[in-house]
Coordinates of C-alpha atoms in Angstrom, one line a residue:
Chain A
X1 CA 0.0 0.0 0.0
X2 CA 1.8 3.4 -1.2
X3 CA 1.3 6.2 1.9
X4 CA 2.9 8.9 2.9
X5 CA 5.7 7.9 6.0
X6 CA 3.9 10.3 8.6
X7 CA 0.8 8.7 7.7
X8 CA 2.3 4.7 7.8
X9 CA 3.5 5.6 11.0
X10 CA 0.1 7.2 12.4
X11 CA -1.2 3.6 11.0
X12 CA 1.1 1.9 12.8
X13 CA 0.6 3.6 16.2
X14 CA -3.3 3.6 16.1
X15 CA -3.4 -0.3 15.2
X16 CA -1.2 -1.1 18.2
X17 CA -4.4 0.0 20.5
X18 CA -6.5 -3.2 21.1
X19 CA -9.3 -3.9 18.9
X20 CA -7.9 -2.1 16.4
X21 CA -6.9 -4.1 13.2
X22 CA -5.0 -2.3 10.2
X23 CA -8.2 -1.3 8.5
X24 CA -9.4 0.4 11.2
X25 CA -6.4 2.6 12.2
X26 CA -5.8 3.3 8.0
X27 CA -9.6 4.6 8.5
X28 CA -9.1 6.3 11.5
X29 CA -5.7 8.1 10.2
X30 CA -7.8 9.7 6.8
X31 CA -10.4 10.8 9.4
X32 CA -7.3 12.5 11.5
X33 CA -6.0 13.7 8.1
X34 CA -9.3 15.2 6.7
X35 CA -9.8 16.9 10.7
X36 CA -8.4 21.0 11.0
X37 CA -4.9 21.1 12.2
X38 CA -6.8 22.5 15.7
X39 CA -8.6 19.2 16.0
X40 CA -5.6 17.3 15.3
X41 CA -3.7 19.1 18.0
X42 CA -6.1 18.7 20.4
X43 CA -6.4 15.3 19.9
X44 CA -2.7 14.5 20.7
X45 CA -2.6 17.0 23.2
X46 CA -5.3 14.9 25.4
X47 CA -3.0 11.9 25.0
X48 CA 0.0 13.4 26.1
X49 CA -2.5 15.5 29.1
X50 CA -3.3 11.9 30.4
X51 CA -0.1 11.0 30.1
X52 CA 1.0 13.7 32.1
X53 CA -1.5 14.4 34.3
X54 CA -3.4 10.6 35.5
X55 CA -1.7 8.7 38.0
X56 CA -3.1 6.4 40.4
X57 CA -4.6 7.7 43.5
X58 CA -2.6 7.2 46.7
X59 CA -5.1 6.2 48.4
X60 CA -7.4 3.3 46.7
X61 CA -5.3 3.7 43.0
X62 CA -8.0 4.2 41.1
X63 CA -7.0 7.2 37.9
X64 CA -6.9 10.2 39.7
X65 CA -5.1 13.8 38.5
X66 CA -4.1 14.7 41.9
X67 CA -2.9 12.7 44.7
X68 CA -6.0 11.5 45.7
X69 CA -8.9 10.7 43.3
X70 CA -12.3 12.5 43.2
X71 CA -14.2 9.9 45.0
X72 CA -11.4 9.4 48.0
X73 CA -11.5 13.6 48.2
X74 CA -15.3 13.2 48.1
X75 CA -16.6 13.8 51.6
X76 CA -20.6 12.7 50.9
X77 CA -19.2 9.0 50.1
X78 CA -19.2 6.8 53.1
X79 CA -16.1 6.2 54.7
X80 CA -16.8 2.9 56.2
X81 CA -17.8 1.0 53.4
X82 CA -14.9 0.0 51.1
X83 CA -15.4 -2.2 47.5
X84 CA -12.5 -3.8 46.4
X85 CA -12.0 -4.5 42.8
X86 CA -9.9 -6.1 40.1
X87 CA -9.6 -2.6 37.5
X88 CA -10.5 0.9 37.1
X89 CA -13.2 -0.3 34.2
X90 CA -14.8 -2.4 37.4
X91 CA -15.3 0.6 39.4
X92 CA -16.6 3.0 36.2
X93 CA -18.8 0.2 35.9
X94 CA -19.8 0.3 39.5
X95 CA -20.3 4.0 39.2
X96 CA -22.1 4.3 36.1
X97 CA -24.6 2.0 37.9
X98 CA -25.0 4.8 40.8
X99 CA -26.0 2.7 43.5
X100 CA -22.8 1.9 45.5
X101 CA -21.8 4.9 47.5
X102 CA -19.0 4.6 49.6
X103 CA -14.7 4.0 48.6
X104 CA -13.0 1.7 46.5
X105 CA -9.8 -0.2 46.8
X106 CA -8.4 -1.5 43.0
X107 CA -6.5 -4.2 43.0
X108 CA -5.0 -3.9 39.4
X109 CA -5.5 -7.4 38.6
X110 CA -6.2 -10.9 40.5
X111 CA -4.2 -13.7 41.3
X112 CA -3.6 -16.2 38.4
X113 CA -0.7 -18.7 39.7
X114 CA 0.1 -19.5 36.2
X115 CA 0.6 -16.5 35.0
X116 CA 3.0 -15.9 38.0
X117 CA 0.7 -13.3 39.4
X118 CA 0.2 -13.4 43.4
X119 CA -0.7 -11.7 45.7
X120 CA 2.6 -9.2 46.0
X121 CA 1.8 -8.6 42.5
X122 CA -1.2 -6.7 43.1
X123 CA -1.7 -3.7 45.6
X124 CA -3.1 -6.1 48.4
X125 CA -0.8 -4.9 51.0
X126 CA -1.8 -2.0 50.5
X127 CA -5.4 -3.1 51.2
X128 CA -4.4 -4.5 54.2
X129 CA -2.5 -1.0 55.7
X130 CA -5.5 0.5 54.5
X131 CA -8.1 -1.6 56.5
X132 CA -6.0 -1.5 59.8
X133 CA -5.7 2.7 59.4
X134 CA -8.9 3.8 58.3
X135 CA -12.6 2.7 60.0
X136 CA -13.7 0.8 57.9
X137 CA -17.0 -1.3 59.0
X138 CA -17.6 -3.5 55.7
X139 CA -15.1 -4.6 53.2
X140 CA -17.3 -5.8 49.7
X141 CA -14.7 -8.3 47.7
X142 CA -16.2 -7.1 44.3
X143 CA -13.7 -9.1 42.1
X144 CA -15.0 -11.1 39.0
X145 CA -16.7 -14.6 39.6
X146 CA -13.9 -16.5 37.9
X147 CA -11.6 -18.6 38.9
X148 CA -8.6 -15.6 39.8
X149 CA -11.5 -13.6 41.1
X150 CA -12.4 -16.0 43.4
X151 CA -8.3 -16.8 44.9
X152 CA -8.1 -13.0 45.2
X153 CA -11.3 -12.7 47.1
X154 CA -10.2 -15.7 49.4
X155 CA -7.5 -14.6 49.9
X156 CA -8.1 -11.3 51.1
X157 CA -11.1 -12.6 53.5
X158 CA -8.3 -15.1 55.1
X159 CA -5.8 -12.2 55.4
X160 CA -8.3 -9.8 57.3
X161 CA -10.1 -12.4 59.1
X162 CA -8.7 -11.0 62.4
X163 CA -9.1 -6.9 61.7
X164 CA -12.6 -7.0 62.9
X165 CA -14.5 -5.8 60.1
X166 CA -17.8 -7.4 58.2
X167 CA -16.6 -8.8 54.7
X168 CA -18.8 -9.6 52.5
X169 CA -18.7 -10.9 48.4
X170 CA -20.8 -9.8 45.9
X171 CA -23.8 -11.7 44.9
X172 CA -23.3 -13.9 42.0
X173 CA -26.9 -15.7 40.0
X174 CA -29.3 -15.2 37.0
X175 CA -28.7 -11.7 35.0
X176 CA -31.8 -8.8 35.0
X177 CA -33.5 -9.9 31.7
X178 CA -31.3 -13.3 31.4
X179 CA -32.9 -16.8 30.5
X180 CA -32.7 -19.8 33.2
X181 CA -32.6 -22.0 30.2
X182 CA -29.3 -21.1 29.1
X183 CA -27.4 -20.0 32.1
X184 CA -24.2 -22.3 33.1
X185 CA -24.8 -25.0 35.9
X186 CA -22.1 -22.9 38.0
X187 CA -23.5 -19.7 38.0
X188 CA -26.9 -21.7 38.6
X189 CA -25.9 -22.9 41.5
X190 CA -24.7 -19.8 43.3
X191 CA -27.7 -18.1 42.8
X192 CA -29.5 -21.4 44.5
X193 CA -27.0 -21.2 47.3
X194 CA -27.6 -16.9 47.9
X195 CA -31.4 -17.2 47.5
X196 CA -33.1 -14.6 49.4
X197 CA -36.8 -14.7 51.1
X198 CA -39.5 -12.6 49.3
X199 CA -40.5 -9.4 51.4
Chain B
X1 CA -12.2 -28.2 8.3
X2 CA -12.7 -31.8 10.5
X3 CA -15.0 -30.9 13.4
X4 CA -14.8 -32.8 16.7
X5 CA -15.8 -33.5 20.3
X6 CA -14.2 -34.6 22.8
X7 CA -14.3 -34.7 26.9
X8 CA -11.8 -32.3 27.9
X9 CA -10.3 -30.2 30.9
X10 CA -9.8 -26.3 30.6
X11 CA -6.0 -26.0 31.6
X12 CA -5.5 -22.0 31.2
X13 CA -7.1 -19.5 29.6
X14 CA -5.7 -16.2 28.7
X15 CA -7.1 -12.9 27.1
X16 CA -6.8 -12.4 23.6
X17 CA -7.3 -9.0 21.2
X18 CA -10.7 -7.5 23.0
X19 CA -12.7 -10.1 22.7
X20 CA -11.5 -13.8 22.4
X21 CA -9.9 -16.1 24.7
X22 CA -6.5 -18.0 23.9
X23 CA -7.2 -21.6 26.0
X24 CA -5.4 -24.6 26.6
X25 CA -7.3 -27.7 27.6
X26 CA -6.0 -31.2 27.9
X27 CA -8.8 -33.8 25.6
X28 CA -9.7 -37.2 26.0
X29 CA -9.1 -37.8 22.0
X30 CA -6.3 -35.2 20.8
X31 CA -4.4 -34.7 24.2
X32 CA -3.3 -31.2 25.0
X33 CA -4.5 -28.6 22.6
X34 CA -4.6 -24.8 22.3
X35 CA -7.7 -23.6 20.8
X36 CA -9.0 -19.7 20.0
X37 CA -12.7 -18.6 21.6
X38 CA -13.7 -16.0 19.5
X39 CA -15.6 -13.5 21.4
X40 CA -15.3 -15.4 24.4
X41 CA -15.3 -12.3 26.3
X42 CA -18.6 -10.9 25.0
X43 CA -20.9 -13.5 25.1
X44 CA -21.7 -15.1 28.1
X45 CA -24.4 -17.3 26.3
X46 CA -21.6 -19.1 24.0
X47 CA -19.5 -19.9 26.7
X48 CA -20.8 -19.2 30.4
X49 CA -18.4 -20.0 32.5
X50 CA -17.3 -23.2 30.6
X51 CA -14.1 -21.8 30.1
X52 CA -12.5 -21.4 33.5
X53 CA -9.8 -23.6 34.8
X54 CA -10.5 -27.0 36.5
X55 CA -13.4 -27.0 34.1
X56 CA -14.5 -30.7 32.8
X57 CA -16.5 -30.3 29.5
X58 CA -17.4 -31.6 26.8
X59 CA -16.0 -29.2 24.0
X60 CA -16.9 -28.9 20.2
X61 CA -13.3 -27.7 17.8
X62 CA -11.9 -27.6 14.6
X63 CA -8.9 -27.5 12.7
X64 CA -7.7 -25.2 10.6
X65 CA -5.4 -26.0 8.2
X66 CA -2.0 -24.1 8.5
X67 CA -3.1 -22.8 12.2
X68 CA -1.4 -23.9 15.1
X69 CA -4.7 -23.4 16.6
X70 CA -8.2 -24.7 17.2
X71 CA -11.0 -23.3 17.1
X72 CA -13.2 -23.9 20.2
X73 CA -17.1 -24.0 18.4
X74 CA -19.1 -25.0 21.8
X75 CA -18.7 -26.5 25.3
X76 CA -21.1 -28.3 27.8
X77 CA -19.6 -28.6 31.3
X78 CA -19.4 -31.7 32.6
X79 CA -18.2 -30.4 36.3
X80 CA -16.9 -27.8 37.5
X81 CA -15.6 -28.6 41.1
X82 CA -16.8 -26.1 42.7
X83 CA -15.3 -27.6 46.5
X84 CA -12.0 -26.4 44.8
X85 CA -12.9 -22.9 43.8
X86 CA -14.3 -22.2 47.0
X87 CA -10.9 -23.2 49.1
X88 CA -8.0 -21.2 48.3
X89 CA -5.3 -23.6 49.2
X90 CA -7.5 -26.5 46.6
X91 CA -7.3 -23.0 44.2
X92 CA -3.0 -23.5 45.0
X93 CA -2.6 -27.4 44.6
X94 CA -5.3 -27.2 41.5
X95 CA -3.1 -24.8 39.7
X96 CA 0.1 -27.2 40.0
X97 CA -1.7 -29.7 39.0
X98 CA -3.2 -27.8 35.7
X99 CA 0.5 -26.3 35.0
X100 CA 2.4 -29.6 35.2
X101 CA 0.1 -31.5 32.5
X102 CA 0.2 -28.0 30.8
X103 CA 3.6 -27.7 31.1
X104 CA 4.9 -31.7 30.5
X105 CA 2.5 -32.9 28.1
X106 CA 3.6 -32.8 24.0
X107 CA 0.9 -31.2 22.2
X108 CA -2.1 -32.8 19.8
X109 CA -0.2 -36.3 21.6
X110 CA -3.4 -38.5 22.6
X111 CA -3.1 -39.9 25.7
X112 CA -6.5 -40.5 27.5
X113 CA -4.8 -42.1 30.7
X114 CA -3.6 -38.7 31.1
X115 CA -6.9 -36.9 31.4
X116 CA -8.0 -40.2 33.6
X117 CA -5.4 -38.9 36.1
X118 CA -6.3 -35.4 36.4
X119 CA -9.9 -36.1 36.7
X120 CA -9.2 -38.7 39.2
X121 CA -7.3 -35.9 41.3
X122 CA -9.3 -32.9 40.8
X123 CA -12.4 -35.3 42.4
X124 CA -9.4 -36.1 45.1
X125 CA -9.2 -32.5 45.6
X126 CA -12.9 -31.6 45.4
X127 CA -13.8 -34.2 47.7
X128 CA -11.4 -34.4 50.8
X129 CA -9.6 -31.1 52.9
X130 CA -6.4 -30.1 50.5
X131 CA -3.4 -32.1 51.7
X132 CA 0.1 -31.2 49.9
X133 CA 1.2 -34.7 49.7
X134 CA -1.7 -35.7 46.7
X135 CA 0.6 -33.1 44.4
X136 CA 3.8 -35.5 44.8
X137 CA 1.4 -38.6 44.1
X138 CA 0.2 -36.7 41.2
X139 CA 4.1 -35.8 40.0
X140 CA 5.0 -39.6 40.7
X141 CA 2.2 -40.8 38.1
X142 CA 2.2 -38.4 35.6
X143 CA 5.8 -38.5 34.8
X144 CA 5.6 -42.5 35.3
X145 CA 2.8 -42.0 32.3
X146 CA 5.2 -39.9 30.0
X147 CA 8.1 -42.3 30.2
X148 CA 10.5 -41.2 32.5
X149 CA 9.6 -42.5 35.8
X150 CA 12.0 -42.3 38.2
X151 CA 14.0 -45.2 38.7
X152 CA 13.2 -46.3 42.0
X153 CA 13.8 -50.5 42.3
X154 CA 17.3 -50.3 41.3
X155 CA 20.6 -48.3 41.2
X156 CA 19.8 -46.0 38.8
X157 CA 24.2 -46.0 38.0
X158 CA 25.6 -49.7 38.5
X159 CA 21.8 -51.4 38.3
X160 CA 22.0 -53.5 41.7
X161 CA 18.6 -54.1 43.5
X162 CA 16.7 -51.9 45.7
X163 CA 17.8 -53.1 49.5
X164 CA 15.6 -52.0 52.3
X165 CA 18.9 -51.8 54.5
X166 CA 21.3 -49.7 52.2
X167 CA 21.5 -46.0 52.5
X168 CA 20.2 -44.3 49.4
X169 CA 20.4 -41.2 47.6
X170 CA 18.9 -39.4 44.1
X171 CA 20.0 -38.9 41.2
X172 CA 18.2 -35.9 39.4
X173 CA 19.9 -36.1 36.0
X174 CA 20.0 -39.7 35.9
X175 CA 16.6 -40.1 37.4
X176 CA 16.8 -42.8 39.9
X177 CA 18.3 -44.0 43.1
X178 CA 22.2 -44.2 43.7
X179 CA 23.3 -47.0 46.2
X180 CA 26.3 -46.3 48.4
X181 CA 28.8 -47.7 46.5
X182 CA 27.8 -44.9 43.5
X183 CA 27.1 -42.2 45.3
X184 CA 30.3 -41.9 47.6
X185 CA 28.1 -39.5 50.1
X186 CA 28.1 -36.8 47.5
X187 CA 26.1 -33.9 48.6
X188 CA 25.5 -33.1 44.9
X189 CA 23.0 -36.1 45.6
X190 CA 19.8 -35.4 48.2
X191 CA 19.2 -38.2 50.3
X192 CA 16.4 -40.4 50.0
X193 CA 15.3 -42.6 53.1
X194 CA 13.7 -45.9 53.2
X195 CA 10.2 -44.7 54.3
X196 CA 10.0 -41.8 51.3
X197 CA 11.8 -44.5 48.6
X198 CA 8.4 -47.3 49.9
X199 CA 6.1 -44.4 49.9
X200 CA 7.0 -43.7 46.5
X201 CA 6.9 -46.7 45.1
X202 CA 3.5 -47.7 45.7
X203 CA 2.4 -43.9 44.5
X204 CA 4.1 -45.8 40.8
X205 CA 2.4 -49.0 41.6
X206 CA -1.2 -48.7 43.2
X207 CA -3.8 -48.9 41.3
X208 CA -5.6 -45.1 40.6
X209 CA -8.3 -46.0 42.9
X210 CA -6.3 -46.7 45.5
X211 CA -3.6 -43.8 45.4
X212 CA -6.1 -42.4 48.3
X213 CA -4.6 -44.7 50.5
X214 CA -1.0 -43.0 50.5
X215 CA -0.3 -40.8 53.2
X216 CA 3.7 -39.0 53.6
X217 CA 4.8 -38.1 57.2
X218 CA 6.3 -34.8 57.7
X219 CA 10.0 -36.0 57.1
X220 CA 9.2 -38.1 54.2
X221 CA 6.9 -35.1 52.0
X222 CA 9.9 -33.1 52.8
X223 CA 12.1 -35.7 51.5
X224 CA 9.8 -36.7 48.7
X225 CA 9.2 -32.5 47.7
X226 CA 12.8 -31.8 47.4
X227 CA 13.7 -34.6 45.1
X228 CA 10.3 -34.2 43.0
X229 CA 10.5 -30.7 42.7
X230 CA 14.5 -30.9 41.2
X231 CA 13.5 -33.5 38.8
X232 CA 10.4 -31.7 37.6
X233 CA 12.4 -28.7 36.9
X234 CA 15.4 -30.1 35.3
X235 CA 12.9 -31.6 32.7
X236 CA 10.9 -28.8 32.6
X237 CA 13.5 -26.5 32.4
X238 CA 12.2 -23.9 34.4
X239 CA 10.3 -23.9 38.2
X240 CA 6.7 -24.1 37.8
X241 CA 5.0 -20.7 38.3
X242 CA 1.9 -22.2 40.9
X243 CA 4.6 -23.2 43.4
X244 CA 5.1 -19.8 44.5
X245 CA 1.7 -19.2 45.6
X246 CA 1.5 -22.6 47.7
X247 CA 4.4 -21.2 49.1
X248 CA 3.0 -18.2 50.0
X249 CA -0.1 -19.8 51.7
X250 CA 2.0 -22.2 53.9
X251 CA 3.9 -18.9 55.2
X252 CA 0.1 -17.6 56.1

């Protein structure tokens, strides 16, 4: 294919993203070449702004662009409540769904021993200073109901076992507008096992 | 493209591009494969949660030609053990398990007794509290099933007979038991007592129901670990990745 260098190289970059094949990013780059040069600019100035300016927050390292993230800095959340989650796309997720309203511990990852990932690997420790400094009265183990989600979450509930606090694990059963018929015997069974009276 | 099905367990499973899932899983009829689930990620329906490790399914692949890998069409789980996802120290020994046929097996080699074994340890793991000494029954049988079972009724150097009386110690490299005479109370040799060598053998020579029965003491696991654990990684070549979280739990 003939193309400018510049523009081979734009390619190149914007297929490196994931889920981005070649014919994509060759799209994408004639949209970037058709935009104004102000466009452009801004464009790659918000790359290099996150770049700069995101880091993780000191405190539960979530994204934040100052030492503490908006939500830690956000007195109206409640301080005793604390969810704990494999990544920053858990806890948009959580967010987006508005319901959960206190802090947020991410992990950045869960423990898969064949990968070589344990617990040292991910900010656990840091958990665990966390739990002991601050008042925390319930720790939710929100990490995904897989295999790696599941060691992490056992994991943490044996390591805190004696720092007095209420730790609990997210529910896991049948979706909001999901099918019994075609729902896995495993994920069947939990939502057997955390069946809850009718009020 | 030939189509098949086969019984299989789900070995390890890793993320591929934004939607698919690159997974290794040991089958009844091809041995260990590697297999691509498109859009693995997305679609709950497709998959469910057939694709985690320790999973026992029954999975749907093809070939295609020129491509080292499959292509995963369908699975219906079998079992899924769920006594070992909900301990985390069956999680540990469950992993070792998984990497070592991962790990030692040659690929697209069939070799059913192999799946046999794992299935007849995963239940052994599902079923009873977790007890380190299974893994170095496990180690014992499934190198025993790929040929090079340690050598553990004679002197693996001048050939002379197992003696109950003698004072033993191992070879890794050589993979067997030195007598006195050959091993000249080199260090470079671990020692290897009586009670570990007996344990041992019947972990090669019980039948699979009846590897239950085998229980280590304290000295002899240590014994038995040490030795196991050298051999395993001189023919690996490397130190399996899982051991490293057992180790961590035992320090908890």
């Amino acid at each position: 294919m003939y193309c400018p260098q510049p523009m081979l190289h734009l390619i190149q970059c914007l297929s490196a993203l994931p889920g981005i094949g070649e014919k994509t990013a060759t799209r994408l780059a004639l949209y970037i070449m058709n935009q104004t040069e102000a466009d452009a600019l801004q464009l790659a100035r918000s790359i290099l702004e996150v770049k700069e300016k995101v880091h993780l927050c000191s405190r539960c390292f979530n994204f934040a662009d100052s030492v503490e993230c908006a939500i830690c800095r956000n007195p109206s959340r409640d301080a005793h409540l604390l969810c704990v989650v494999e990544t920053p796309g858990d806890l948009m997720a959580i967010e987006k769904a508005g319901h959960y309203k206190g802090l947020y511990h991410v992990l950045h990852g869960a423990i898969a021993p064949l990968d070589g990932v344990g617990p040292d690997q991910l900010k656990i420790k840091e958990l665990l200073q966390r739990v002991s400094a601050e008042a925390m009265q319930e720790i939710i183990l929100a990490t995904n109901p897989t295999v790696s989600g599941n060691a992490s979450a056992l994991y943490i509930s044996q390591q805190l076992i004696s720092a007095g606090v209420r730790i609990t694990r997210i529910a896991q059963g049948v979706p909001s507008g999901g099918d019994i018929e075609y729902i896995d015997e495993g994920t069947l069974r939990s939502a057997f096992d955390g069946r809850r009276e009718m009020k | 493209m030939p189509s098949f099905k086969s019984a299989a367990v789900i070995l390890q499973v890793t993320d591929y591009a934004e939607f698919d899932r690159i997974v290794s899983f040991y089958t009844r009829d091809h041995g260990r494969l590697r297999g691509i689930a498109k859009g693995a990620k997305r679609s709950q329906k497709r998959f469910g949660g057939a694709l985690e490790p320790f999973t026992h399914n029954e999975v749907d692949y093809f070939e295609r030609e020129g491509h080292g890998l499959t292509r995963l069409e369908n699975c219906r789980i079998l079992n899924t053990f769920p006594a070992i996802i909900l301990d985390i120290k069956k999680i540990a020994y469950g992993h070792y398990l998984l990497e070592l046929v991962n790990t030692l097996t040659p690929e697209r080699e069939k070799h059913p007794e192999i799946l046999d074994l794992l299935l007849f340890f995963l239940n052994l793991l599902s079923s009873q509290p977790p007890r380190e000494d299974i893994l170095r029954v496990f180690e014992m049988r499934l190198t025993s099933l790929l040929g090079y079972q340690p050598q553990l009724l004679q002197c693996v150097s001048c050939g002379r007979e197992y003696v109950p009386q003698a004072a033993y110690r191992f070879s890794v490299n050589k993979g067997g038991i030195l007598c006195a005479v050959c091993h000249k109370e080199s260090d470079a040799y671990p020692c290897l007592s009586h009670g570990t060598i007996k344990i041992f053998q019947q972990a090669q020579q019980l039948s699979l129901e009846k590897l239950n029965r085998i229980h280590f003491s304290a000295s002899a696991h240590g014994e038995g670990k040490l030795i196991m654990l050298q051999f395993l990684e001189y023919h690996i070549g490397k130190r399996p990745k899982s051991l490293e979280f057992i180790e961590q739990l035992t320090k908890v």
